[in-house]
Coordinates of C-alpha atoms in Angstrom, one line a residue:
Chain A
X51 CA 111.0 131.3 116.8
X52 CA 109.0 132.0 113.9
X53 CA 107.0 135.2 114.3
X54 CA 103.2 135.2 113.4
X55 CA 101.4 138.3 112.1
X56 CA 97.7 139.0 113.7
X57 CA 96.1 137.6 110.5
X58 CA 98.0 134.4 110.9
X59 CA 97.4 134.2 114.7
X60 CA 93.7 134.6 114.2
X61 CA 93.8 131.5 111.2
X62 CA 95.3 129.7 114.0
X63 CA 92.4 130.2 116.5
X64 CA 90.0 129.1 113.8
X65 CA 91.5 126.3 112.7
X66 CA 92.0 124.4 116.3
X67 CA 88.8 125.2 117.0
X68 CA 87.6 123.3 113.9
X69 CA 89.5 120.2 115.3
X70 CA 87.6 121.3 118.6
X71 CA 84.2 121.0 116.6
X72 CA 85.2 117.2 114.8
X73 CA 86.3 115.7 118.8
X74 CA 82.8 116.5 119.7
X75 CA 81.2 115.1 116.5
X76 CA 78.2 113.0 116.7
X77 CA 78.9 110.3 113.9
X78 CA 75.6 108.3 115.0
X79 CA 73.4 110.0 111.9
X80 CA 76.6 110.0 109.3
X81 CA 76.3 108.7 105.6
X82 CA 78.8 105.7 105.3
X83 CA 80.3 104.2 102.2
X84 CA 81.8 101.2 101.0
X85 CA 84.4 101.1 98.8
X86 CA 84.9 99.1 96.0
X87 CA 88.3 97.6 94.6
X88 CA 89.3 100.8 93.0
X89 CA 88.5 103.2 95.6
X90 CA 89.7 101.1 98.1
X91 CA 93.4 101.1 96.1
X92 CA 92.9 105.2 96.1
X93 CA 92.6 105.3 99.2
X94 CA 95.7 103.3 100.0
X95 CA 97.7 105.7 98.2
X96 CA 96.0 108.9 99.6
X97 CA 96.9 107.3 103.5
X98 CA 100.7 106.5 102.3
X99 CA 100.8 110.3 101.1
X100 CA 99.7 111.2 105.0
X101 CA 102.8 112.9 107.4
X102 CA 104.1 110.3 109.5
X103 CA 102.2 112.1 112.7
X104 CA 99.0 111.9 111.0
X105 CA 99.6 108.2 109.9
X106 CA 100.8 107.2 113.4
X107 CA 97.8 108.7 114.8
X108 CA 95.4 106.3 112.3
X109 CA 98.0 103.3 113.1
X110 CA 97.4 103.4 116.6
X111 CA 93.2 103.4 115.8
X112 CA 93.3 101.3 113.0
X113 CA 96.2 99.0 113.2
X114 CA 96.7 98.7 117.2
X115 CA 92.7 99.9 118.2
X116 CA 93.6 102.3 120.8
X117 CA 90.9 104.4 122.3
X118 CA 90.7 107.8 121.5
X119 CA 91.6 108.6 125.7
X120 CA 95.1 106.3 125.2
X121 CA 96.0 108.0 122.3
X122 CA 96.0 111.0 123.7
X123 CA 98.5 109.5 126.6
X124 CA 101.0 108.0 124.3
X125 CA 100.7 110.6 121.4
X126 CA 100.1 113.6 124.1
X127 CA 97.5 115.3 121.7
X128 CA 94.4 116.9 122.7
X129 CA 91.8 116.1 120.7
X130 CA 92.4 113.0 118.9
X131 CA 89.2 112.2 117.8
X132 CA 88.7 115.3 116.9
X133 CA 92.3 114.7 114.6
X134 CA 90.9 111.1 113.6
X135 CA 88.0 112.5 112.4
X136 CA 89.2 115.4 110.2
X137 CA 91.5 112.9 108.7
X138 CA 88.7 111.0 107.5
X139 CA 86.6 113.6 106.0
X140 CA 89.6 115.1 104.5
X141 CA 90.0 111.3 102.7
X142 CA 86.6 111.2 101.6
X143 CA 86.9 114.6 100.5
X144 CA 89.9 113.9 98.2
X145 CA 88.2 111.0 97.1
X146 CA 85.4 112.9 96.0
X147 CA 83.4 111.1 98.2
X148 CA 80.4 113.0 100.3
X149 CA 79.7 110.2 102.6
X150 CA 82.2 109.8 105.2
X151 CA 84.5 106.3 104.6
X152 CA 83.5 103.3 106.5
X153 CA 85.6 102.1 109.1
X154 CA 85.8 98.7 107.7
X155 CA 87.2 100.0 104.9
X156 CA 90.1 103.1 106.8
X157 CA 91.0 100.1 108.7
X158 CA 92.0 97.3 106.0
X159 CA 93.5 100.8 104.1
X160 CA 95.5 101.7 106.9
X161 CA 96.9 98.2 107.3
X162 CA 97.6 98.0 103.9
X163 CA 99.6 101.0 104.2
X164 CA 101.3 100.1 108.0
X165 CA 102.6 96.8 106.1
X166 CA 104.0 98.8 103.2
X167 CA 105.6 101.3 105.4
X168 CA 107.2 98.1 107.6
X169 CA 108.4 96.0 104.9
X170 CA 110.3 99.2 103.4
X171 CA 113.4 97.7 104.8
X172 CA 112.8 94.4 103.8
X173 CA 112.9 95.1 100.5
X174 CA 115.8 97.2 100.5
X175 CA 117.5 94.4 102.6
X176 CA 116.0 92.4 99.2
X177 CA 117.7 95.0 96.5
X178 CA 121.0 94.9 97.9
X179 CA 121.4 91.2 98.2
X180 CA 119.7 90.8 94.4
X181 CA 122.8 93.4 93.3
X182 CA 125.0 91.8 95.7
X183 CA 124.0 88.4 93.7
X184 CA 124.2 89.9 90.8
X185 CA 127.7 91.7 91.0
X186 CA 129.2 88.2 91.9
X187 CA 127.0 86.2 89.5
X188 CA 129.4 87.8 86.6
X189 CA 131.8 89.3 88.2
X190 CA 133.8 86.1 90.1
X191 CA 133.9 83.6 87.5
X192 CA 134.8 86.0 84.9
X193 CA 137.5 86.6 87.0
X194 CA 137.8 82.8 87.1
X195 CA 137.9 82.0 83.6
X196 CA 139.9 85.2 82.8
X197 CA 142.4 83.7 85.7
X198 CA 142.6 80.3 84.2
X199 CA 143.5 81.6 80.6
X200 CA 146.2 83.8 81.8
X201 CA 144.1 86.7 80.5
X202 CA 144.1 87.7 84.6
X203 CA 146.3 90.8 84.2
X204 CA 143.0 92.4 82.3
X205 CA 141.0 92.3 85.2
X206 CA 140.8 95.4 87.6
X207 CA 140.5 93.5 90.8
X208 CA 143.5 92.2 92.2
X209 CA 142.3 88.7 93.8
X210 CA 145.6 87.9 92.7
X211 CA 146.6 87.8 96.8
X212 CA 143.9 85.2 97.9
X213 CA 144.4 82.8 95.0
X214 CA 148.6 83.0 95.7
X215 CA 148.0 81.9 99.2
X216 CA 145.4 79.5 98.5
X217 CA 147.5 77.9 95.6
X218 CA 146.2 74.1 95.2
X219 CA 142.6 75.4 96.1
X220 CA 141.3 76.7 93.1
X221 CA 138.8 74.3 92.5
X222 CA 137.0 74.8 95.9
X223 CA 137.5 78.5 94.8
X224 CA 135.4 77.8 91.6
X225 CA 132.7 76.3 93.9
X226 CA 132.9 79.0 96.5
X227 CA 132.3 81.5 93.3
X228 CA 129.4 79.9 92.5
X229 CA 128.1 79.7 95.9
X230 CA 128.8 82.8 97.0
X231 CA 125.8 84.5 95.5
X232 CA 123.3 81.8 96.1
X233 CA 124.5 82.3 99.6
X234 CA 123.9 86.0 99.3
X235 CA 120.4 86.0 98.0
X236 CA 119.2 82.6 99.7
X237 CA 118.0 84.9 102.9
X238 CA 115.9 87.4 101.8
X239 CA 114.3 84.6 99.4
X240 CA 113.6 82.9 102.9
X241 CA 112.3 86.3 104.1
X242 CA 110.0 86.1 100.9
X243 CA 109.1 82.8 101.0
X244 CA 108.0 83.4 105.0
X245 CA 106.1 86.2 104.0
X246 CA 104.2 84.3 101.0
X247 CA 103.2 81.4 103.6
X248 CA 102.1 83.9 106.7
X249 CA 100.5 86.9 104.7
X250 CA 101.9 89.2 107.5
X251 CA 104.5 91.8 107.5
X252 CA 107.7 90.2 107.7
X253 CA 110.6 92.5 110.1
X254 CA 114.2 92.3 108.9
X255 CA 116.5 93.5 112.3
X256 CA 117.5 96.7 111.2
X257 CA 121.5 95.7 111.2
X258 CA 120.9 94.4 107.8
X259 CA 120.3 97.1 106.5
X260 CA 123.1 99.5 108.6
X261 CA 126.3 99.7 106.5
X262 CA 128.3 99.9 109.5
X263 CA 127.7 96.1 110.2
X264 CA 129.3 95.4 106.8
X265 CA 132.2 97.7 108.0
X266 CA 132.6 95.5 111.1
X267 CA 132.2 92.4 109.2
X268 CA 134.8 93.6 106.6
X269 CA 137.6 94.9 110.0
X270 CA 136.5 91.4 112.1
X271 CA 137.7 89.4 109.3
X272 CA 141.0 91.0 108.5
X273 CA 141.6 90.8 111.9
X274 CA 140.8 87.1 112.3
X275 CA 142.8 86.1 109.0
X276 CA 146.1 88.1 110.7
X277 CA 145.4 86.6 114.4
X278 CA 144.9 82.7 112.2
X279 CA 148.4 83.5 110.2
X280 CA 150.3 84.3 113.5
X281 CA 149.0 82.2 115.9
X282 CA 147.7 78.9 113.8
X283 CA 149.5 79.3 110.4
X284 CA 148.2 76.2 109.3
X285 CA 144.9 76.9 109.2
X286 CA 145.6 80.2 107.2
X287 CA 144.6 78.9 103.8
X288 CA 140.9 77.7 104.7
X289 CA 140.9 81.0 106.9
X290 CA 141.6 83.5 103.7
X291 CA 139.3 81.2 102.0
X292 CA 136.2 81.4 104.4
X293 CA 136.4 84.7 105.4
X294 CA 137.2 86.3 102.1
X295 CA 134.1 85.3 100.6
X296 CA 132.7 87.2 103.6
X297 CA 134.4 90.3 102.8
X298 CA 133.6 90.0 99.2
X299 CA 129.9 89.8 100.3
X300 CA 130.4 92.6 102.8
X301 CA 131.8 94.5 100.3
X302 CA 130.2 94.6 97.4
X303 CA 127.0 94.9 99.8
X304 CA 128.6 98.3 101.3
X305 CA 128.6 99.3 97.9
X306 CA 124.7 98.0 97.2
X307 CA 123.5 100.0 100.0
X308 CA 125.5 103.2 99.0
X309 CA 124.2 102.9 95.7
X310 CA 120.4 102.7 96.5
X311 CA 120.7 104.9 99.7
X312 CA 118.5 104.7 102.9
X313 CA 114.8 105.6 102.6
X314 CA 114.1 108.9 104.1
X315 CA 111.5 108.7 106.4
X316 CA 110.7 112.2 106.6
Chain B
X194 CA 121.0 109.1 125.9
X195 CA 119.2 108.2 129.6
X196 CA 120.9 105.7 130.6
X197 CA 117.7 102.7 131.2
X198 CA 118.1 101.9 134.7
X199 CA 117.5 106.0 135.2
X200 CA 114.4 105.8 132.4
X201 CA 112.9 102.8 134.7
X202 CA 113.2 105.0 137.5
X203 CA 111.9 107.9 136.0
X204 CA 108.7 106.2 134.9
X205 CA 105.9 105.7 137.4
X206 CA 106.3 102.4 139.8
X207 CA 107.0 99.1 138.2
X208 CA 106.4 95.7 139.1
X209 CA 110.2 93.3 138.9
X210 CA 107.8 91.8 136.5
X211 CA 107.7 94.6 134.1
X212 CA 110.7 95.8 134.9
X213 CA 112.6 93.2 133.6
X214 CA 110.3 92.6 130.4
X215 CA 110.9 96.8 129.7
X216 CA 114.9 95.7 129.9
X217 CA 114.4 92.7 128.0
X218 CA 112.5 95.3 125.0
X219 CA 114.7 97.8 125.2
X220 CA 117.8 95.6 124.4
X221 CA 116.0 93.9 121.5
X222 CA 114.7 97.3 120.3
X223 CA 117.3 100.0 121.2
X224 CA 119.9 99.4 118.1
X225 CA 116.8 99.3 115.5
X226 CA 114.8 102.2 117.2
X227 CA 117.9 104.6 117.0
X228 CA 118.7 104.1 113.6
X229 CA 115.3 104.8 112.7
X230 CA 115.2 107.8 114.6
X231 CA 118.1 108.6 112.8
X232 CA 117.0 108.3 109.8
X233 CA 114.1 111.0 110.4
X234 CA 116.5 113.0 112.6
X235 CA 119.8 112.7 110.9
X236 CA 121.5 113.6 114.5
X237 CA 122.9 111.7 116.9
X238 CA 122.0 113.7 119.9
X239 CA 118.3 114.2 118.9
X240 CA 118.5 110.5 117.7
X241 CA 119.1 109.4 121.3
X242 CA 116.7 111.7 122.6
X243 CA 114.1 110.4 120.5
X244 CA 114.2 106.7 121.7
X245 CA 114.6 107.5 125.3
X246 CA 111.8 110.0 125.1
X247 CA 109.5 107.1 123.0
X248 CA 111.2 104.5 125.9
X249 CA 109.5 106.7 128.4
X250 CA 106.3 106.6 126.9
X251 CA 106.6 102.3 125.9
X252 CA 107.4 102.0 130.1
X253 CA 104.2 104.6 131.0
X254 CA 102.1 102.0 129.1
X255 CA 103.8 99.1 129.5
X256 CA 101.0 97.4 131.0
X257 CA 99.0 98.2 127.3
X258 CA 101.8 96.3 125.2
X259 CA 102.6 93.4 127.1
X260 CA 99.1 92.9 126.6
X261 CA 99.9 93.1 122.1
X262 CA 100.8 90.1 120.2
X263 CA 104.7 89.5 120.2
X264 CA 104.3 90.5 116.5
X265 CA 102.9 93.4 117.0
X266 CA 105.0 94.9 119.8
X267 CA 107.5 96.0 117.9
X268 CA 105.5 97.7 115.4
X269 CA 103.6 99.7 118.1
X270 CA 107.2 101.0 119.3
X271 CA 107.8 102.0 116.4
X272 CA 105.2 104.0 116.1
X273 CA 105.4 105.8 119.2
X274 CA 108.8 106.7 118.4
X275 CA 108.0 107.7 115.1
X276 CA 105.9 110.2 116.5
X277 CA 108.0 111.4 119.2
X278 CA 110.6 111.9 116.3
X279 CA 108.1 113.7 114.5
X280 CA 107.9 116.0 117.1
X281 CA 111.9 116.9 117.9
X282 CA 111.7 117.2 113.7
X283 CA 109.3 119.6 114.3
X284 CA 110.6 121.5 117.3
X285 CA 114.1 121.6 115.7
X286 CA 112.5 123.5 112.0
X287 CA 111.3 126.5 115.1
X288 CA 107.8 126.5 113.9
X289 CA 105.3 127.0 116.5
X290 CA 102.9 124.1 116.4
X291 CA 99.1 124.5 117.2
X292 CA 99.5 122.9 120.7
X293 CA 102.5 125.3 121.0
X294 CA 100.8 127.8 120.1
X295 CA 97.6 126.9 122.2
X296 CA 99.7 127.3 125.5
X297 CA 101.1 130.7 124.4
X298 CA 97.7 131.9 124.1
X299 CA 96.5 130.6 127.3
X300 CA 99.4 132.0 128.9
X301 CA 98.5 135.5 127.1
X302 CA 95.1 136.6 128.6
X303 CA 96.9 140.1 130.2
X304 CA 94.5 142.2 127.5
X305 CA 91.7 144.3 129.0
X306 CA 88.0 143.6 128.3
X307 CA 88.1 145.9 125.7
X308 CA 91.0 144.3 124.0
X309 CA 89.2 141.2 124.4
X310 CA 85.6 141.8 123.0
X311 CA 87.5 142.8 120.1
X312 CA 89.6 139.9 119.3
X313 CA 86.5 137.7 119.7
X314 CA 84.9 139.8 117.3
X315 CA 88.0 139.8 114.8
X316 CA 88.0 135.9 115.3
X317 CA 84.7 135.8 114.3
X318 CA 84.6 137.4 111.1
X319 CA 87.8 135.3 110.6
X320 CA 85.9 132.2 110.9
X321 CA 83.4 133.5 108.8
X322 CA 85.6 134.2 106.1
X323 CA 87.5 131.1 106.1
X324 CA 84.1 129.7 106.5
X325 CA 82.8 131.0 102.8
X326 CA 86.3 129.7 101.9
X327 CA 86.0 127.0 98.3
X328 CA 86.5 123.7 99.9
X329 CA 90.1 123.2 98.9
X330 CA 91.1 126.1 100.1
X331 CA 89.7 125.9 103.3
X332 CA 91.2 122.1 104.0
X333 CA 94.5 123.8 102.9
X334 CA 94.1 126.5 105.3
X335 CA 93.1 124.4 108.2
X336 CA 96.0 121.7 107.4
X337 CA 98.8 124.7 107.7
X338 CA 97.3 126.1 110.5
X339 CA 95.5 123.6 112.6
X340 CA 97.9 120.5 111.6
X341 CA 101.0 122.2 111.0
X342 CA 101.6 120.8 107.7
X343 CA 104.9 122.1 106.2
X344 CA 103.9 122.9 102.0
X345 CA 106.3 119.8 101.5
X346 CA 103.6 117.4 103.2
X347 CA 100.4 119.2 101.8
X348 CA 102.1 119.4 98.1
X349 CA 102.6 115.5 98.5
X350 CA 99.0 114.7 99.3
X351 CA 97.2 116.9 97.1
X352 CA 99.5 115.9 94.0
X353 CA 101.3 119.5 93.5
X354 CA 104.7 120.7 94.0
X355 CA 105.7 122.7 97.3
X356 CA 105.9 126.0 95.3
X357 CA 102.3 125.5 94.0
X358 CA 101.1 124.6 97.4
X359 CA 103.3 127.8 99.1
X360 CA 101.6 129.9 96.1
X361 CA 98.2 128.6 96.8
X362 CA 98.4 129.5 100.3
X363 CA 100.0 133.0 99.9
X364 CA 96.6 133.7 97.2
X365 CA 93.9 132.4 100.3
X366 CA 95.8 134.4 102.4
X367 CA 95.4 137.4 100.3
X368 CA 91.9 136.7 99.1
X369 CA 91.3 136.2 103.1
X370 CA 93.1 139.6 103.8
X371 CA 91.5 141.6 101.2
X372 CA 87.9 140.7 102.0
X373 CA 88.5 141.4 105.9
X374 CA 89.9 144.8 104.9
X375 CA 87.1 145.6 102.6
X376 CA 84.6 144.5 105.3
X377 CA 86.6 146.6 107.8
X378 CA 86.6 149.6 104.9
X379 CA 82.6 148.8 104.5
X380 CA 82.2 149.5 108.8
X381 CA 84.2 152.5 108.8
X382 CA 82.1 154.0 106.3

């Protein structure tokens, strides 16, 4: 445990009883202001720049309007008013502001920033399938054309395994190619194109985003092309077909997500 | 982890009704809310502590969310766990938080009157310092000390780097110990 000198001990005291002071507050006679455009965007930035517990605290008033009495169940803080309202002083303070905020105003700022904060996966989800399109975009029918020239030996990635076992299906392999990344970015333009319609904050299930479902998908489909080779060998062309373009995806996704890393939360 | 069937147990009494809607959120949730508590805690153990600890909370006030929007259920949970993963975070750097902190000076209160007439008094000249504190340093003050703030978080809202912010406070401490020393100097006289 961190040891606390008698100075620091007695900055402690004062500064919980300040809280004290704000959860008794009387905010009948208080000075409120509107915001305009610009303030209102400062003030969006200021609440993003908030620790999460201070953020989760205005969520719950703003975003979810708990009372004060079941915040402090759920959150198990004493004096959330008190918390509240230093928060918003301390805003209007940064601001430059000597009236206190409106509420009208926290409350469409802290929505702003609870739809930001939610939609941080969703557009990671978005940057790795844009990369993933990308990558495949050039990369496969370079590969292609390179292949069809007999320039193949040039290329670094041996596809040479698929196409020898798929032998009179290189056309449908040309239309896979160019399929594959529309498939890979068609969902997240979905996503975005849900998002436009509804103006709310769209949730992508967090396995998207979790590398070890790429892992899985990449292992699951190994295994399926082996168990379609011994036990229905007929089928094992279409099989390497299908479920190579999934581990192609898979794949060069891994490497997407590895690339722009998880966002750290704290 | 606890297991859910213990968690339901745990919490206070639950309809079949609720019961069954708890289950039913706790499978739909339980994959996303660990790998966000993950992400805050980078530890599996404290990971799985997190959710159950925020599951114990979402079945306490169960009767609150089912009352939400579908949409906005999840978002709530989120939230709650956020906080609760705040809190291991917290526990876990061994800093003693103000509600810590709170409790350990309730539990104190073995000093004699004497001993206690003059820590009110030192408290009060405290206050009045920090008091005739600029502004700034005063909301910096009261954000490390009241809000446990680590310099990382106050650096990132007032637009400086955590050594500027760690510098700032080490100067207000100074300025704060100087003056109640030269007060104290002033008396003794």
């Amino acid at each position: 445990m961190k040891k606390i000198s008698n100075e620091e001990n007695l900055i402690i005291q004062h500064s919980i009883e300040e809280i004290k002071k704000y959860d008794f507050l009387d905010t009948a006679d208080m000075k409120f202001k509107f915001l305009s455009n610009k303030e209102s965007r400062k003030l969006v930035q200021k609440i993003s720049k908030l620790p999460y517990k201070e953020k989760n605290l205005l969520y719950m008033t703003y975003v979810f309007n708990e009372s004060d009495s079941n915040i402090k169940d759920i959150f198990d803080i004493q004096y959330p008013r008190g918390e509240r309202l230093f928060l918003q002083e301390l805003l209007s303070k940064s601001l430059g502001f000597t009236e206190w905020i409106s509420d009208e105003d926290m409350k469409k700022a802290v929505l702003e920033v609870h739809e930001m904060e939610n939609e941080v996966y969703f557009y990671n989800k978005l940057k790795v399938n844009i990369i993933t399109a990308i990558v495949l975009l050039v990369f496969l029918p370079t590969h292609i054309i390179l292949y069809n020239r007999g320039t193949y030996g040039e290329v670094f990635f041996d596809f040479e395994f698929f196409l020898r076992l798929l032998k009179d299906l290189e056309t449908k392999l040309d239309i896979f190619v160019i399929i594959l990344p529309i498939i890979s970015i068609i969902f997240p333009s979905l996503f975005l194109i849900k998002k436009q319609i509804s103006k709310e904050p769209v949730y992508v299930p967090y396995y998207y985003w979790e590398k070890n479902f790429n892992l899985k998908v990449i292992i699951g489909c190994i295994g399926l092309i082996f168990g379609v080779r011994i036990f229905y060998p007929i089928f094992t062309s279409m099989t390497v077909l299908l479920l190579g373009i999934a581990i192609v995806i898979s794949l060069v996704e891994l490497i997407a997500k590895e690339i722009i890393k998880t966002t750290e939360l704290v | 982890m606890i297991p859910m069937r213990l968690l339901l147990l745990m919490s206070r009494n639950l309809c079949d009704w609720e019961r069954t809607e708890i289950e039913k959120l706790y499978k739909r949730m339980k994959k996303k809310m660990f790998f966000i508590a993950l992400d805050i805690l980078r530890d599996n153990y404290h990971a799985e502590d997190g959710v159950s600890r925020a599951f114990l909370i979402i079945s306490k006030n169960f009767d609150r969310i089912s009352k939400l929007p579908v949409e906005e259920q999840e978002p709530y949970c989120i939230t709650i766990l956020k906080n609760e993963c705040y809190k291991i975070y917290n526990s876990n750097k061994k800093y003693v938080t103000s509600e810590e902190f709170e409790e350990i000076l309730w539990e104190e209160g073995e000093n004699t009157t004497e001993e206690k007439v003059f820590d009110i008094l030192d408290k009060e000249k405290m206050s009045f310092l920090i008091e005739n504190l600029e502004d700034e340093e005063r909301d910096l003050i009261n954000l490390r000390y009241g809000k446990d703030w680590s310099f990382k978080e106050i650096g990132d809202y007032f637009g400086i780097s955590d050594a500027t912010a760690r510098k700032r406070h080490q100067r207000i401490l100074e300025k704060l110990r100087s003056k109640r020393e030269s007060e104290n100097y002033e008396k003794d006289k």
